[in-house]
Amino acid sequence: MRILFIGDIVGGPGRRGLAKLMPALRGEFEPDLVIANGENAAGGVGITERTANDLFETGADVITTGNHVYRHREAYDFLEREERVVRPANYPAGNPGRGHTVVEAGGMRVRVVNLSGGVGLRVARSPFDTVDSILSHHEQDAVIVDFHAEVSSEKVAMGWHLDGRVAAVLGTHTHVPTADGRVLPGGTAYVADVGMTGPRTSVLGVKPEQALRSLITQMPTRFETATDDVWVMGAVVEVNERGLADSFEQVMVPVERAV
Ligand SMILES: [Fe+2]
Ligand SMILES: [Fe+2]
């Protein structure tokens, strides 16, 4: 069973870029399951029902999120009712949405878990305790974790914490891909960050001149999503019948060059 995982999709440029490239990605990787991080799907920050449906139409089967999930109030009701969208499981229990979901893919019941790092981000519970609790209370054939976290040490640690217990721990949030992707000794595919799906002529998706003005002057600055040089970034993981990974492959494809 093959999984295509897509990193933080940033705004319209990210959504359109992914839509443009998806036929080629499907042709090359033939995924049974597509998981996409949509926390930046709506205007660069947050997600809405419309942008989530846009990603479903493009081919996402499950959408994960992160710290920007509650940016758009009108999405709260949608997060409650849409079982294919998850938000970090270690947020306050009463918050809108769910932290994990199960989908059928390639003859397997796959649980997709979203977790937030506890270092530099606000959480209600430790991501380590939370994922342990989820794994001890649920049955499935394979588990994929989107670890939406800021700090590389915590991401590396989560890889080791879950090695041999889940099929993949795939990092998101920093929007910068890391070069540590591999299958760990216990059989878990791991990468600290898959990177973002959005404009590379940017600072994490924001127009460079605006991000620079903000950092240099420290004055309030309007941020807009950049548009140039859109890339799709993510990972492909081959999952075996034991629910562990046989391979990990990094995906970094410029939209313009591929079409
Ligand atoms: Fe993000
Ligand atoms: Fe984030």
mmCIF file of N, CA and C in Angstrom, residues 4-11 14-15 18 34-42 46-47 55 60 62-69 85-88 112-115 145-149 170-175 193-197 233-234:
data_model
loop_
_atom_site.group_PDB
_atom_site.id
_atom_site.type_symbol
_atom_site.label_atom_id
_atom_site.label_comp_id
_atom_site.label_asym_id
_atom_site.label_seq_id
_atom_site.Cartn_x
_atom_site.Cartn_y
_atom_site.Cartn_z
ATOM 1 N N LEU A 4 0.956 8.767 -0.549
ATOM 2 C CA LEU A 4 1.548 10.038 -0.965
ATOM 3 C C LEU A 4 1.136 11.072 0.065
ATOM 4 N N PHE A 5 2.129 11.686 0.693
ATOM 5 C CA PHE A 5 1.881 12.696 1.721
ATOM 6 C C PHE A 5 2.359 14.047 1.189
ATOM 7 N N ILE A 6 1.494 15.055 1.298
ATOM 8 C CA ILE A 6 1.810 16.383 0.744
ATOM 9 C C ILE A 6 1.971 17.393 1.881
ATOM 10 N N GLY A 7 3.101 18.119 1.877
ATOM 11 C CA GLY A 7 3.380 19.107 2.929
ATOM 12 C C GLY A 7 2.551 20.365 2.791
ATOM 13 N N ASP A 8 2.481 21.124 3.865
ATOM 14 C CA ASP A 8 1.656 22.337 4.019
ATOM 15 C C ASP A 8 1.384 23.042 2.688
ATOM 16 N N ILE A 9 0.119 23.007 2.276
ATOM 17 C CA ILE A 9 -0.282 23.617 1.000
ATOM 18 C C ILE A 9 -0.632 25.076 1.258
ATOM 19 N N VAL A 10 0.120 25.974 0.613
ATOM 20 C CA VAL A 10 0.001 27.398 0.949
ATOM 21 C C VAL A 10 -0.857 28.145 -0.065
ATOM 22 N N GLY A 11 -2.052 28.538 0.379
ATOM 23 C CA GLY A 11 -2.931 29.433 -0.374
ATOM 24 C C GLY A 11 -3.301 28.927 -1.767
ATOM 25 N N GLY A 14 -0.484 27.318 -3.881
ATOM 26 C CA GLY A 14 -0.205 25.942 -3.483
ATOM 27 C C GLY A 14 -1.290 24.992 -3.955
ATOM 28 N N ARG A 15 -2.557 25.408 -3.791
ATOM 29 C CA ARG A 15 -3.678 24.538 -4.186
ATOM 30 C C ARG A 15 -3.682 24.314 -5.696
ATOM 31 N N LEU A 18 -0.714 22.120 -6.813
ATOM 32 C CA LEU A 18 -0.936 20.701 -6.531
ATOM 33 C C LEU A 18 -1.917 20.102 -7.537
ATOM 34 N N VAL A 34 -3.839 9.413 -0.411
ATOM 35 C CA VAL A 34 -3.198 10.734 -0.468
ATOM 36 C C VAL A 34 -3.589 11.514 0.788
ATOM 37 N N ILE A 35 -2.584 11.915 1.546
ATOM 38 C CA ILE A 35 -2.796 12.707 2.759
ATOM 39 C C ILE A 35 -2.142 14.061 2.524
ATOM 40 N N ALA A 36 -2.867 15.150 2.812
ATOM 41 C CA ALA A 36 -2.329 16.477 2.535
ATOM 42 C C ALA A 36 -2.486 17.365 3.757
ATOM 43 N N ASN A 37 -1.430 18.113 4.086
ATOM 44 C CA ASN A 37 -1.551 19.078 5.177
ATOM 45 C C ASN A 37 -2.139 20.376 4.632
ATOM 46 N N GLY A 38 -3.320 20.755 5.168
ATOM 47 C CA GLY A 38 -4.048 21.911 4.652
ATOM 48 C C GLY A 38 -4.093 23.094 5.590
ATOM 49 N N GLU A 39 -3.179 23.175 6.555
ATOM 50 C CA GLU A 39 -3.312 24.254 7.560
ATOM 51 C C GLU A 39 -3.087 25.649 6.981
ATOM 52 N N ASN A 40 -2.479 25.733 5.815
ATOM 53 C CA ASN A 40 -2.261 27.043 5.172
ATOM 54 C C ASN A 40 -3.071 27.184 3.893
ATOM 55 N N ALA A 41 -4.082 26.337 3.727
ATOM 56 C CA ALA A 41 -4.784 26.274 2.437
ATOM 57 C C ALA A 41 -5.600 27.531 2.126
ATOM 58 N N ALA A 42 -6.146 28.169 3.153
ATOM 59 C CA ALA A 42 -7.025 29.319 2.932
ATOM 60 C C ALA A 42 -6.260 30.630 3.057
ATOM 61 N N GLY A 46 -4.658 28.986 7.723
ATOM 62 C CA GLY A 46 -5.926 28.356 8.095
ATOM 63 C C GLY A 46 -6.561 27.576 6.958
ATOM 64 N N ILE A 47 -7.736 27.045 7.270
ATOM 65 C CA ILE A 47 -8.462 26.223 6.297
ATOM 66 C C ILE A 47 -9.946 26.556 6.403
ATOM 67 N N LEU A 55 -9.206 20.738 -1.998
ATOM 68 C CA LEU A 55 -8.146 19.729 -1.863
ATOM 69 C C LEU A 55 -8.690 18.313 -2.045
ATOM 70 N N ALA A 60 -6.946 14.670 -2.489
ATOM 71 C CA ALA A 60 -6.616 14.324 -1.099
ATOM 72 C C ALA A 60 -7.714 13.419 -0.547
ATOM 73 N N VAL A 62 -7.380 12.419 2.908
ATOM 74 C CA VAL A 62 -7.421 12.907 4.287
ATOM 75 C C VAL A 62 -6.628 14.207 4.341
ATOM 76 N N ILE A 63 -7.147 15.176 5.114
ATOM 77 C CA ILE A 63 -6.440 16.447 5.292
ATOM 78 C C ILE A 63 -6.025 16.580 6.753
ATOM 79 N N THR A 64 -4.742 16.829 6.974
ATOM 80 C CA THR A 64 -4.231 17.107 8.317
ATOM 81 C C THR A 64 -4.042 18.616 8.439
ATOM 82 N N THR A 65 -3.851 19.076 9.664
ATOM 83 C CA THR A 65 -3.704 20.527 9.864
ATOM 84 C C THR A 65 -2.608 20.788 10.894
ATOM 85 N N GLY A 66 -2.760 21.886 11.637
ATOM 86 C CA GLY A 66 -1.752 22.268 12.621
ATOM 87 C C GLY A 66 -2.174 23.539 13.332
ATOM 88 N N ASN A 67 -1.183 24.321 13.738
ATOM 89 C CA ASN A 67 -1.460 25.456 14.623
ATOM 90 C C ASN A 67 -2.371 26.531 14.035
ATOM 91 N N HIS A 68 -2.529 26.568 12.703
ATOM 92 C CA HIS A 68 -3.415 27.583 12.106
ATOM 93 C C HIS A 68 -4.844 27.083 11.882
ATOM 94 N N VAL A 69 -5.167 25.891 12.387
ATOM 95 C CA VAL A 69 -6.448 25.264 12.031
ATOM 96 C C VAL A 69 -7.672 26.096 12.430
ATOM 97 N N VAL A 85 -11.016 15.307 7.873
ATOM 98 C CA VAL A 85 -10.095 16.377 8.262
ATOM 99 C C VAL A 85 -9.732 16.196 9.735
ATOM 100 N N VAL A 86 -8.452 16.250 10.039
ATOM 101 C CA VAL A 86 -8.016 16.125 11.439
ATOM 102 C C VAL A 86 -7.210 17.345 11.862
ATOM 103 N N ARG A 87 -7.239 17.576 13.183
ATOM 104 C CA ARG A 87 -6.418 18.646 13.787
ATOM 105 C C ARG A 87 -5.579 17.977 14.880
ATOM 106 N N PRO A 88 -4.543 18.633 15.384
ATOM 107 C CA PRO A 88 -3.692 17.964 16.372
ATOM 108 C C PRO A 88 -4.490 17.343 17.525
ATOM 109 N N VAL A 112 -4.928 7.850 10.462
ATOM 110 C CA VAL A 112 -4.107 9.050 10.268
ATOM 111 C C VAL A 112 -4.214 9.882 11.536
ATOM 112 N N VAL A 113 -3.061 10.127 12.160
ATOM 113 C CA VAL A 113 -3.012 10.864 13.429
ATOM 114 C C VAL A 113 -2.302 12.190 13.195
ATOM 115 N N ASN A 114 -2.880 13.257 13.711
ATOM 116 C CA ASN A 114 -2.249 14.577 13.651
ATOM 117 C C ASN A 114 -1.805 14.939 15.074
ATOM 118 N N LEU A 115 -0.546 15.334 15.214
ATOM 119 C CA LEU A 115 -0.026 15.730 16.525
ATOM 120 C C LEU A 115 0.691 17.054 16.390
ATOM 121 N N VAL A 145 1.469 9.236 11.056
ATOM 122 C CA VAL A 145 1.446 10.400 11.944
ATOM 123 C C VAL A 145 1.974 11.624 11.202
ATOM 124 N N ASP A 146 1.165 12.696 11.182
ATOM 125 C CA ASP A 146 1.665 14.010 10.766
ATOM 126 C C ASP A 146 2.067 14.719 12.042
ATOM 127 N N PHE A 147 3.391 14.894 12.239
ATOM 128 C CA PHE A 147 3.881 15.573 13.443
ATOM 129 C C PHE A 147 4.179 17.024 13.083
ATOM 130 N N HIS A 148 3.240 17.888 13.471
ATOM 131 C CA HIS A 148 3.304 19.307 13.112
ATOM 132 C C HIS A 148 4.080 20.031 14.208
ATOM 133 N N ALA A 149 5.369 20.194 14.004
ATOM 134 C CA ALA A 149 6.215 20.643 15.109
ATOM 135 C C ALA A 149 7.304 21.593 14.631
ATOM 136 N N LEU A 170 5.757 11.765 9.759
ATOM 137 C CA LEU A 170 6.131 12.741 8.736
ATOM 138 C C LEU A 170 5.950 14.141 9.311
ATOM 139 N N GLY A 171 7.035 14.914 9.319
ATOM 140 C CA GLY A 171 7.004 16.233 9.935
ATOM 141 C C GLY A 171 6.460 17.295 8.989
ATOM 142 N N THR A 172 5.718 18.241 9.588
ATOM 143 C CA THR A 172 5.229 19.414 8.847
ATOM 144 C C THR A 172 5.437 20.645 9.726
ATOM 145 N N HIS A 173 5.013 21.795 9.234
ATOM 146 C CA HIS A 173 4.963 23.089 9.943
ATOM 147 C C HIS A 173 6.095 24.051 9.584
ATOM 148 N N THR A 174 7.332 23.593 9.471
ATOM 149 C CA THR A 174 8.399 24.580 9.251
ATOM 150 C C THR A 174 8.423 25.078 7.809
ATOM 151 N N HIS A 175 7.787 24.343 6.893
ATOM 152 C CA HIS A 175 7.754 24.677 5.463
ATOM 153 C C HIS A 175 9.107 24.509 4.777
ATOM 154 N N ASP A 193 10.849 17.154 8.386
ATOM 155 C CA ASP A 193 9.872 18.013 7.701
ATOM 156 C C ASP A 193 9.865 17.731 6.213
ATOM 157 N N VAL A 194 8.674 17.549 5.675
ATOM 158 C CA VAL A 194 8.568 17.280 4.233
ATOM 159 C C VAL A 194 8.639 18.563 3.405
ATOM 160 N N GLY A 195 8.515 19.727 4.067
ATOM 161 C CA GLY A 195 8.519 20.996 3.328
ATOM 162 C C GLY A 195 7.106 21.424 2.969
ATOM 163 N N MET A 196 7.014 22.512 2.202
ATOM 164 C CA MET A 196 5.676 23.039 1.868
ATOM 165 C C MET A 196 5.372 22.871 0.388
ATOM 166 N N THR A 197 4.079 22.946 0.091
ATOM 167 C CA THR A 197 3.627 22.980 -1.289
ATOM 168 C C THR A 197 3.169 24.407 -1.549
ATOM 169 N N MET A 233 5.920 19.624 -2.399
ATOM 170 C CA MET A 233 6.855 18.878 -1.557
ATOM 171 C C MET A 233 6.094 17.896 -0.682
ATOM 172 N N GLY A 234 6.692 16.750 -0.506
ATOM 173 C CA GLY A 234 6.029 15.721 0.303
ATOM 174 C C GLY A 234 6.875 14.474 0.373
#
